[in-house]
Amino acid sequence: MTVDTSSSGDAGVGAGAEQLAVAAAVAAGESVLSRRFGSAITLVAPEDLAGSGPATVVRARVVSSSFALPRTLVIKHYPDQPASGADPFAQEAVSYQLFTALAPDERMCPELLAHDGRDRVLVLEDLGRTPTLEDKLYARDSRAAERALLSWARSLGRLHASTAGREADFNALLRRLGGPAKNDGRGEDELCARVPAVIQERLGIPAPDEVLTQVADALEQSRSAGFRAFSPVELSPDNNLVTGESVRFLDFEFGCVRSALVDAAHLRLPFASWPDALALPAGMSEAMVAAWRAEVVGVWPTFADDDVLASHLTTSELLRVWLITGEELGSLDLSRHAAPVSREAALVTWWRDLAKHAGYVRMTAVSEFAARVAAALAARLGPHADLAFYPAFR
């Protein structure tokens, strides 16, 4: 889910189904607020924030209230039960509950004001018409973009530090809302197993046994009991608001507790799960890692050791690159005559960086294999192999 919060003027409400969806969201919001505060609360001037996920997302104004409510609120309404699998409403409601229980300076998201499992609705603090991290990356101010990226890394670190050791709380809250049991991860096992055949078929490069062992170790690390904390999972710049104080996370439809190192790998592969991911200038990822580490080292002192941190990050980076390759390489057009598409160039960049980082921590077989994969991809893409920078850094 992504939400457009930066639009100006009257966004208005669409006709037909969209209008009905907005009306239903407002009614659900009024209902849960009235039950929460014991008095009727009326919301007016709804503005559709155009969420792209299963929820209808609306900003609305509180007409009047004897309670200390903000002037405007954001309502997220999930009208439909999922056909199967995890329930995005339950995941998001529990995620916001977890953070709302924390002190305000530890809350890296809007405050949850009310929610209801029957109406499948959340009422949230409205952070206003604030630019997203994506806005900063696509503007033409490199200094502002750098500050926003470092703030994002610090916020991610604070998010991890404040929720470390809270997995039992998260799971208990999820059970109350009828959330399903934790994913057993078999999908990742199957994907990891398919990657060598995909690379062999597309690039003609066999994966050495030592590399396969390192991948298995990386998968085990991602599931280990150490370094577990809350994760938004969807680490995309369009899901983060750049406020005057810090970057705030918005989208918790897939929120869960997992190894913080899975998220930290995205400091090496910035926004890799986002289809529009582009390149950052030299040194930016290292600065983001330092900003993240400064926030988590008090909880996990072992990360004060440069070598230990580098080894853990590279192992997690290997798994992320491996999984993304398995998901995407089979469907990419690697013809030299194809129109340049940044996703192919992103894979070249990520395999090159993995080769470099693996060399630093003496994962020699991984480094050599990654260099071969990067070179083969680059040779097929020709002049389109270099990933473009975000506009802020061009």
Short mmCIF file of C-alpha atoms in Angstrom, two decimals:
data_model
loop_
_atom_site.label_atom_id
_atom_site.label_comp_id
_atom_site.label_asym_id
_atom_site.label_seq_id
_atom_site.Cartn_x
_atom_site.Cartn_y
_atom_site.Cartn_z
CA MET A 1 0.00 0.00 0.00
CA THR A 2 1.15 3.48 -0.80
CA VAL A 3 -0.57 6.70 0.15
CA ASP A 4 -0.34 10.06 -1.57
CA THR A 5 -0.15 12.58 1.27
CA SER A 6 1.60 15.37 -0.59
CA SER A 7 -1.21 16.53 -2.87
CA SER A 8 -2.48 20.04 -2.45
CA GLY A 9 -5.90 21.56 -2.87
CA ASP A 10 -9.19 19.71 -2.77
CA ALA A 11 -8.59 16.17 -3.91
CA GLY A 12 -12.32 15.54 -4.00
CA VAL A 13 -14.05 12.21 -3.89
CA GLY A 14 -14.48 10.02 -6.92
CA ALA A 15 -17.80 8.80 -8.26
CA GLY A 16 -19.40 5.39 -8.17
CA ALA A 17 -17.56 2.63 -6.33
CA GLU A 18 -14.84 4.97 -5.06
CA GLN A 19 -17.42 7.34 -3.58
CA LEU A 20 -19.17 4.45 -1.86
CA ALA A 21 -15.86 3.15 -0.51
CA VAL A 22 -14.98 6.57 0.93
CA ALA A 23 -18.44 6.91 2.49
CA ALA A 24 -18.09 3.45 4.05
CA ALA A 25 -14.67 4.35 5.45
CA VAL A 26 -15.99 7.56 7.01
CA ALA A 27 -18.97 5.73 8.52
CA ALA A 28 -16.68 3.07 9.97
CA GLY A 29 -14.40 5.76 11.37
CA GLU A 30 -17.28 7.61 13.01
CA SER A 31 -18.58 4.36 14.49
CA VAL A 32 -15.30 3.28 16.08
CA LEU A 33 -14.58 6.79 17.40
CA SER A 34 -18.04 7.06 18.93
CA ARG A 35 -17.60 3.73 20.70
CA ARG A 36 -14.08 4.65 21.75
CA PHE A 37 -15.07 7.99 23.32
CA GLY A 38 -18.67 7.26 24.28
CA SER A 39 -20.16 10.14 22.31
CA ALA A 40 -21.11 10.80 18.70
CA ILE A 41 -18.25 12.17 16.60
CA THR A 42 -18.92 13.49 13.10
CA LEU A 43 -16.36 13.52 10.30
CA VAL A 44 -16.72 15.74 7.24
CA ALA A 45 -14.85 16.80 4.08
CA PRO A 46 -13.44 13.35 3.26
CA GLU A 47 -10.40 13.31 0.98
CA ASP A 48 -9.48 10.08 -0.76
CA LEU A 49 -5.74 9.51 -0.25
CA ALA A 50 -5.65 6.91 -3.02
CA GLY A 51 -4.18 3.94 -1.19
CA SER A 52 -2.99 1.25 -3.63
CA GLY A 53 -3.54 -1.70 -1.29
CA PRO A 54 -6.72 -3.39 -0.05
CA ALA A 55 -7.63 -0.51 2.28
CA THR A 56 -9.57 2.64 1.49
CA VAL A 57 -7.52 5.51 2.96
CA VAL A 58 -9.30 8.78 3.74
CA ARG A 59 -8.40 12.04 5.44
CA ALA A 60 -11.39 13.64 7.20
CA ARG A 61 -12.03 16.63 9.43
CA VAL A 62 -13.57 16.38 12.89
CA VAL A 63 -16.58 18.74 13.01
CA SER A 64 -16.56 19.23 16.75
CA SER A 65 -15.70 17.16 19.77
CA SER A 66 -15.45 17.59 23.50
CA PHE A 67 -12.44 15.31 23.40
CA ALA A 68 -8.85 16.24 22.62
CA LEU A 69 -8.94 14.93 19.06
CA PRO A 70 -6.82 16.38 16.28
CA ARG A 71 -8.53 18.60 13.73
CA THR A 72 -8.08 16.00 10.98
CA LEU A 73 -7.69 12.23 11.08
CA VAL A 74 -6.70 9.47 8.68
CA ILE A 75 -9.02 6.47 8.35
CA LYS A 76 -7.93 3.12 6.90
CA HIS A 77 -10.84 0.82 6.16
CA TYR A 78 -10.40 -2.80 5.08
CA PRO A 79 -13.89 -3.79 3.90
CA ASP A 80 -13.08 -7.31 2.74
CA GLN A 81 -11.72 -10.33 4.57
CA PRO A 82 -8.72 -11.88 2.80
CA ALA A 83 -9.47 -15.03 0.84
CA SER A 84 -6.49 -16.78 2.44
CA GLY A 85 -3.18 -16.14 4.15
CA ALA A 86 -2.28 -13.26 6.43
CA ASP A 87 -4.87 -10.56 7.07
CA PRO A 88 -3.44 -7.12 6.22
CA PHE A 89 -5.89 -5.43 8.60
CA ALA A 90 -4.77 -7.59 11.52
CA GLN A 91 -1.08 -7.11 10.64
CA GLU A 92 -1.47 -3.34 10.47
CA ALA A 93 -3.69 -2.97 13.53
CA VAL A 94 -1.32 -5.01 15.67
CA SER A 95 1.69 -3.11 14.35
CA TYR A 96 0.17 0.24 15.29
CA GLN A 97 -0.91 -1.11 18.67
CA LEU A 98 2.68 -2.17 19.36
CA PHE A 99 3.99 1.33 18.63
CA THR A 100 1.21 3.25 20.29
CA ALA A 101 2.15 1.55 23.57
CA LEU A 102 5.63 3.13 23.33
CA ALA A 103 6.70 6.60 24.40
CA PRO A 104 6.07 9.24 21.69
CA ASP A 105 9.79 9.67 20.93
CA GLU A 106 10.06 5.92 20.24
CA ARG A 107 7.02 5.84 17.95
CA MET A 108 8.24 5.85 14.37
CA CYS A 109 4.75 6.08 12.90
CA PRO A 110 1.44 7.92 13.32
CA GLU A 111 -0.39 7.31 16.59
CA LEU A 112 -3.27 4.84 16.53
CA LEU A 113 -6.32 6.63 17.99
CA ALA A 114 -8.91 3.88 17.58
CA HIS A 115 -9.44 0.57 15.81
CA ASP A 116 -12.10 -2.09 15.54
CA GLY A 117 -11.86 -5.67 14.30
CA ARG A 118 -15.57 -5.90 13.53
CA ASP A 119 -15.60 -2.86 11.22
CA ARG A 120 -12.00 -3.56 10.10
CA VAL A 121 -11.03 0.07 10.50
CA LEU A 122 -8.14 2.07 11.96
CA VAL A 123 -8.19 5.75 12.86
CA LEU A 124 -4.75 7.33 12.84
CA GLU A 125 -3.04 10.58 13.61
CA ASP A 126 -2.81 12.75 10.49
CA LEU A 127 0.78 13.82 9.85
CA GLY A 128 -0.43 16.30 7.24
CA ARG A 129 0.69 17.11 3.72
CA THR A 130 4.25 16.05 4.34
CA PRO A 131 6.68 15.03 1.57
CA THR A 132 7.60 11.40 1.27
CA LEU A 133 11.13 10.08 1.01
CA GLU A 134 10.34 9.39 -2.64
CA ASP A 135 9.56 13.08 -3.11
CA LYS A 136 12.98 13.98 -1.71
CA LEU A 137 14.76 11.49 -3.98
CA TYR A 138 13.00 12.82 -7.06
CA ALA A 139 13.50 16.50 -6.25
CA ARG A 140 16.65 18.37 -7.28
CA ASP A 141 18.13 19.03 -3.85
CA SER A 142 20.92 16.54 -3.14
CA ARG A 143 21.55 17.84 0.39
CA ALA A 144 17.88 17.46 1.34
CA ALA A 145 17.86 13.95 -0.13
CA GLU A 146 20.98 12.99 1.84
CA ARG A 147 19.47 14.30 5.07
CA ALA A 148 16.25 12.40 4.39
CA LEU A 149 18.10 9.13 3.70
CA LEU A 150 20.14 9.40 6.90
CA SER A 151 16.99 10.24 8.85
CA TRP A 152 15.32 7.18 7.32
CA ALA A 153 18.23 4.97 8.42
CA ARG A 154 18.15 6.42 11.94
CA SER A 155 14.38 5.94 12.15
CA LEU A 156 14.76 2.34 11.01
CA GLY A 157 17.35 1.81 13.74
CA ARG A 158 15.11 3.39 16.39
CA LEU A 159 12.22 1.25 15.17
CA HIS A 160 14.36 -1.87 15.64
CA ALA A 161 15.82 -0.81 18.98
CA SER A 162 12.43 0.09 20.47
CA THR A 163 10.79 -3.20 19.44
CA ALA A 164 13.63 -5.65 20.15
CA GLY A 165 12.37 -8.29 22.54
CA ARG A 166 8.70 -7.50 21.81
CA GLU A 167 7.92 -10.52 19.63
CA ALA A 168 5.76 -12.19 22.30
CA ASP A 169 3.72 -8.98 22.64
CA PHE A 170 3.24 -8.76 18.88
CA ASN A 171 2.12 -12.37 18.58
CA ALA A 172 -0.28 -12.05 21.53
CA LEU A 173 -1.91 -8.98 19.96
CA LEU A 174 -2.13 -10.76 16.62
CA ARG A 175 -3.89 -13.75 18.17
CA ARG A 176 -6.49 -11.42 19.69
CA LEU A 177 -7.39 -10.16 16.22
CA GLY A 178 -7.46 -13.66 14.79
CA GLY A 179 -4.23 -13.33 12.87
CA PRO A 180 -2.80 -16.55 11.36
CA ALA A 181 0.22 -18.39 12.67
CA LYS A 182 3.63 -17.25 11.55
CA ASN A 183 4.68 -18.04 7.99
CA ASP A 184 6.81 -21.18 7.97
CA GLY A 185 9.10 -19.75 5.28
CA ARG A 186 8.77 -22.66 2.87
CA GLY A 187 8.31 -20.19 0.03
CA GLU A 188 11.80 -18.78 0.61
CA ASP A 189 13.24 -22.30 0.82
CA GLU A 190 11.74 -23.19 -2.54
CA LEU A 191 12.83 -19.92 -4.15
CA CYS A 192 16.39 -20.28 -2.87
CA ALA A 193 16.54 -23.79 -4.31
CA ARG A 194 15.41 -22.56 -7.76
CA VAL A 195 17.98 -19.77 -8.10
CA PRO A 196 20.99 -21.88 -9.24
CA ALA A 197 18.97 -23.32 -12.13
CA VAL A 198 17.76 -19.84 -13.13
CA ILE A 199 21.30 -18.42 -13.15
CA GLN A 200 22.61 -21.46 -15.04
CA GLU A 201 19.85 -21.21 -17.65
CA ARG A 202 19.98 -17.43 -18.19
CA LEU A 203 23.70 -16.77 -17.72
CA GLY A 204 25.42 -20.15 -18.08
CA ILE A 205 27.11 -19.88 -14.67
CA PRO A 206 27.02 -22.85 -12.26
CA ALA A 207 26.74 -22.05 -8.55
CA PRO A 208 29.60 -23.64 -6.54
CA ASP A 209 28.71 -25.81 -3.55
CA GLU A 210 30.43 -23.37 -1.20
CA VAL A 211 28.15 -20.57 -2.40
CA LEU A 212 25.08 -22.75 -1.88
CA THR A 213 26.27 -23.46 1.67
CA GLN A 214 26.67 -19.74 2.33
CA VAL A 215 23.14 -19.12 1.05
CA ALA A 216 21.78 -21.83 3.35
CA ASP A 217 23.64 -20.22 6.26
CA ALA A 218 22.16 -16.83 5.30
CA LEU A 219 18.65 -18.28 5.28
CA GLU A 220 19.25 -19.78 8.72
CA GLN A 221 20.55 -16.43 10.01
CA SER A 222 17.41 -14.69 8.79
CA ARG A 223 15.31 -17.03 10.96
CA SER A 224 17.51 -17.14 14.03
CA ALA A 225 16.38 -15.89 17.41
CA GLY A 226 19.06 -13.20 17.52
CA PHE A 227 18.48 -9.57 16.52
CA ARG A 228 14.72 -9.93 16.12
CA ALA A 229 12.62 -6.77 16.02
CA PHE A 230 9.60 -5.34 14.28
CA SER A 231 9.80 -4.81 10.52
CA PRO A 232 7.43 -2.88 8.21
CA VAL A 233 8.59 -5.36 5.52
CA GLU A 234 7.71 -2.98 2.66
CA LEU A 235 10.73 -0.70 2.84
CA SER A 236 9.85 1.63 -0.01
CA PRO A 237 10.48 5.40 -0.05
CA ASP A 238 6.85 6.11 -0.94
CA ASN A 239 5.81 4.64 2.42
CA ASN A 240 7.85 7.08 4.53
CA LEU A 241 6.98 10.65 5.48
CA VAL A 242 9.80 13.14 6.02
CA THR A 243 8.66 15.25 8.97
CA GLY A 244 10.54 18.01 10.76
CA GLU A 245 11.59 15.59 13.48
CA SER A 246 12.30 12.33 11.68
CA VAL A 247 11.15 9.98 8.96
CA ARG A 248 7.91 8.19 9.88
CA PHE A 249 6.83 4.80 8.58
CA LEU A 250 3.30 4.45 7.22
CA ASP A 251 2.52 1.06 5.77
CA PHE A 252 2.29 -1.96 8.09
CA GLU A 253 0.02 -4.24 6.07
CA PHE A 254 2.81 -6.83 6.08
CA GLY A 255 4.29 -5.82 9.44
CA CYS A 256 5.89 -8.63 11.42
CA VAL A 257 8.74 -9.46 13.77
CA ARG A 258 11.81 -10.85 12.03
CA SER A 259 15.58 -10.48 12.03
CA ALA A 260 16.49 -6.80 11.90
CA LEU A 261 19.34 -7.82 9.61
CA VAL A 262 16.81 -8.53 6.85
CA ASP A 263 15.86 -4.85 6.96
CA ALA A 264 19.46 -3.73 7.45
CA ALA A 265 20.39 -5.41 4.16
CA HIS A 266 18.30 -2.71 2.48
CA LEU A 267 20.89 -0.19 3.65
CA ARG A 268 23.31 -1.99 1.33
CA LEU A 269 20.61 -2.47 -1.33
CA PRO A 270 18.54 0.66 -0.85
CA PHE A 271 14.83 0.00 -1.49
CA ALA A 272 15.62 -3.15 -3.46
CA SER A 273 12.09 -4.50 -3.04
CA TRP A 274 10.70 -1.35 -4.68
CA PRO A 275 10.33 -1.73 -8.47
CA ASP A 276 11.61 1.81 -9.10
CA ALA A 277 14.82 1.50 -7.06
CA LEU A 278 17.71 3.55 -8.50
CA ALA A 279 21.31 4.24 -7.51
CA LEU A 280 22.70 6.30 -4.64
CA PRO A 281 26.02 8.17 -4.73
CA ALA A 282 29.23 6.56 -3.47
CA GLY A 283 29.44 6.42 0.31
CA MET A 284 25.73 6.97 0.92
CA SER A 285 24.97 3.38 1.88
CA GLU A 286 27.92 3.31 4.28
CA ALA A 287 26.66 6.49 5.94
CA MET A 288 23.18 4.96 6.25
CA VAL A 289 24.62 1.83 7.88
CA ALA A 290 26.49 4.01 10.39
CA ALA A 291 23.31 5.94 11.18
CA TRP A 292 21.37 2.71 11.72
CA ARG A 293 24.12 1.17 13.84
CA ALA A 294 24.24 4.20 16.15
CA GLU A 295 20.61 3.53 17.08
CA VAL A 296 20.80 -0.26 17.61
CA VAL A 297 24.23 -0.75 19.18
CA GLY A 298 22.84 -0.08 22.66
CA VAL A 299 20.49 -3.05 22.22
CA TRP A 300 22.91 -5.26 20.30
CA PRO A 301 26.44 -4.32 21.49
CA THR A 302 28.03 -6.91 19.22
CA PHE A 303 27.43 -4.55 16.30
CA ALA A 304 30.02 -2.16 17.77
CA ASP A 305 32.60 -4.50 16.22
CA ASP A 306 33.10 -3.48 12.58
CA ASP A 307 34.04 -6.99 11.46
CA VAL A 308 31.06 -8.64 13.14
CA LEU A 309 28.65 -6.11 11.67
CA ALA A 310 30.16 -6.39 8.19
CA SER A 311 29.93 -10.19 8.28
CA HIS A 312 26.28 -10.18 9.37
CA LEU A 313 25.30 -7.50 6.84
CA THR A 314 27.03 -9.27 3.97
CA THR A 315 25.35 -12.56 4.81
CA SER A 316 21.97 -10.83 4.82
CA GLU A 317 22.84 -8.94 1.63
CA LEU A 318 23.66 -12.25 -0.06
CA LEU A 319 20.25 -13.65 0.79
CA ARG A 320 18.41 -10.53 -0.44
CA VAL A 321 20.28 -10.49 -3.77
CA TRP A 322 19.77 -14.24 -4.15
CA LEU A 323 16.01 -14.04 -3.54
CA ILE A 324 15.48 -11.02 -5.80
CA THR A 325 17.42 -12.77 -8.56
CA GLY A 326 15.24 -15.83 -8.17
CA GLU A 327 12.09 -13.71 -8.35
CA GLU A 328 13.09 -11.58 -11.33
CA LEU A 329 15.93 -12.94 -13.46
CA GLY A 330 13.80 -15.53 -15.25
CA SER A 331 11.41 -12.89 -16.61
CA LEU A 332 13.90 -10.13 -17.47
CA ASP A 333 14.70 -9.33 -21.10
CA LEU A 334 18.49 -9.37 -21.27
CA SER A 335 18.69 -8.67 -24.98
CA ARG A 336 21.18 -5.96 -25.95
CA HIS A 337 18.45 -4.59 -28.22
CA ALA A 338 15.83 -4.32 -25.49
CA ALA A 339 14.84 -0.91 -24.23
CA PRO A 340 16.86 0.02 -21.14
CA VAL A 341 15.03 -1.04 -17.98
CA SER A 342 16.44 -0.07 -14.61
CA ARG A 343 15.59 -3.38 -12.93
CA GLU A 344 18.16 -5.26 -15.01
CA ALA A 345 20.78 -2.60 -14.27
CA ALA A 346 19.86 -2.78 -10.58
CA LEU A 347 20.73 -6.47 -10.53
CA VAL A 348 24.12 -5.69 -12.05
CA THR A 349 24.76 -3.08 -9.35
CA TRP A 350 23.64 -5.34 -6.50
CA TRP A 351 25.74 -8.31 -7.64
CA ARG A 352 28.76 -6.03 -8.11
CA ASP A 353 28.32 -4.59 -4.63
CA LEU A 354 27.88 -8.07 -3.18
CA ALA A 355 31.15 -9.14 -4.81
CA LYS A 356 32.91 -6.18 -3.21
CA HIS A 357 31.42 -6.62 0.25
CA ALA A 358 31.94 -10.40 0.25
CA GLY A 359 35.59 -9.82 -0.62
CA TYR A 360 35.96 -7.51 2.40
CA VAL A 361 34.77 -10.23 4.80
CA ARG A 362 36.71 -13.04 3.08
CA MET A 363 33.67 -14.83 1.65
CA THR A 364 35.88 -15.62 -1.33
CA ALA A 365 33.63 -18.08 -3.18
CA VAL A 366 30.65 -15.71 -2.91
CA SER A 367 32.75 -12.76 -4.05
CA GLU A 368 34.05 -14.59 -7.12
CA PHE A 369 30.63 -15.97 -8.04
CA ALA A 370 28.95 -12.57 -7.59
CA ALA A 371 31.57 -10.93 -9.80
CA ARG A 372 30.91 -13.50 -12.54
CA VAL A 373 27.15 -13.01 -12.36
CA ALA A 374 27.51 -9.23 -12.46
CA ALA A 375 29.86 -9.41 -15.43
CA ALA A 376 27.56 -11.75 -17.35
CA LEU A 377 24.55 -9.53 -16.73
CA ALA A 378 26.50 -6.42 -17.71
CA ALA A 379 27.73 -8.04 -20.92
CA ARG A 380 24.18 -8.82 -21.97
CA LEU A 381 22.90 -5.34 -21.17
CA GLY A 382 25.80 -3.56 -22.82
CA PRO A 383 25.57 0.24 -22.50
CA HIS A 384 22.44 -0.05 -20.35
CA ALA A 385 24.21 -1.89 -17.51
CA ASP A 386 24.80 1.19 -15.34
CA LEU A 387 21.97 1.95 -12.95
CA ALA A 388 20.83 5.58 -13.10
CA PHE A 389 20.95 7.78 -10.00
CA TYR A 390 17.87 9.20 -8.37
CA PRO A 391 17.17 12.65 -9.83
CA ALA A 392 18.35 14.32 -6.60
CA PHE A 393 21.88 13.04 -7.28
CA ARG A 394 22.17 13.61 -11.03
#
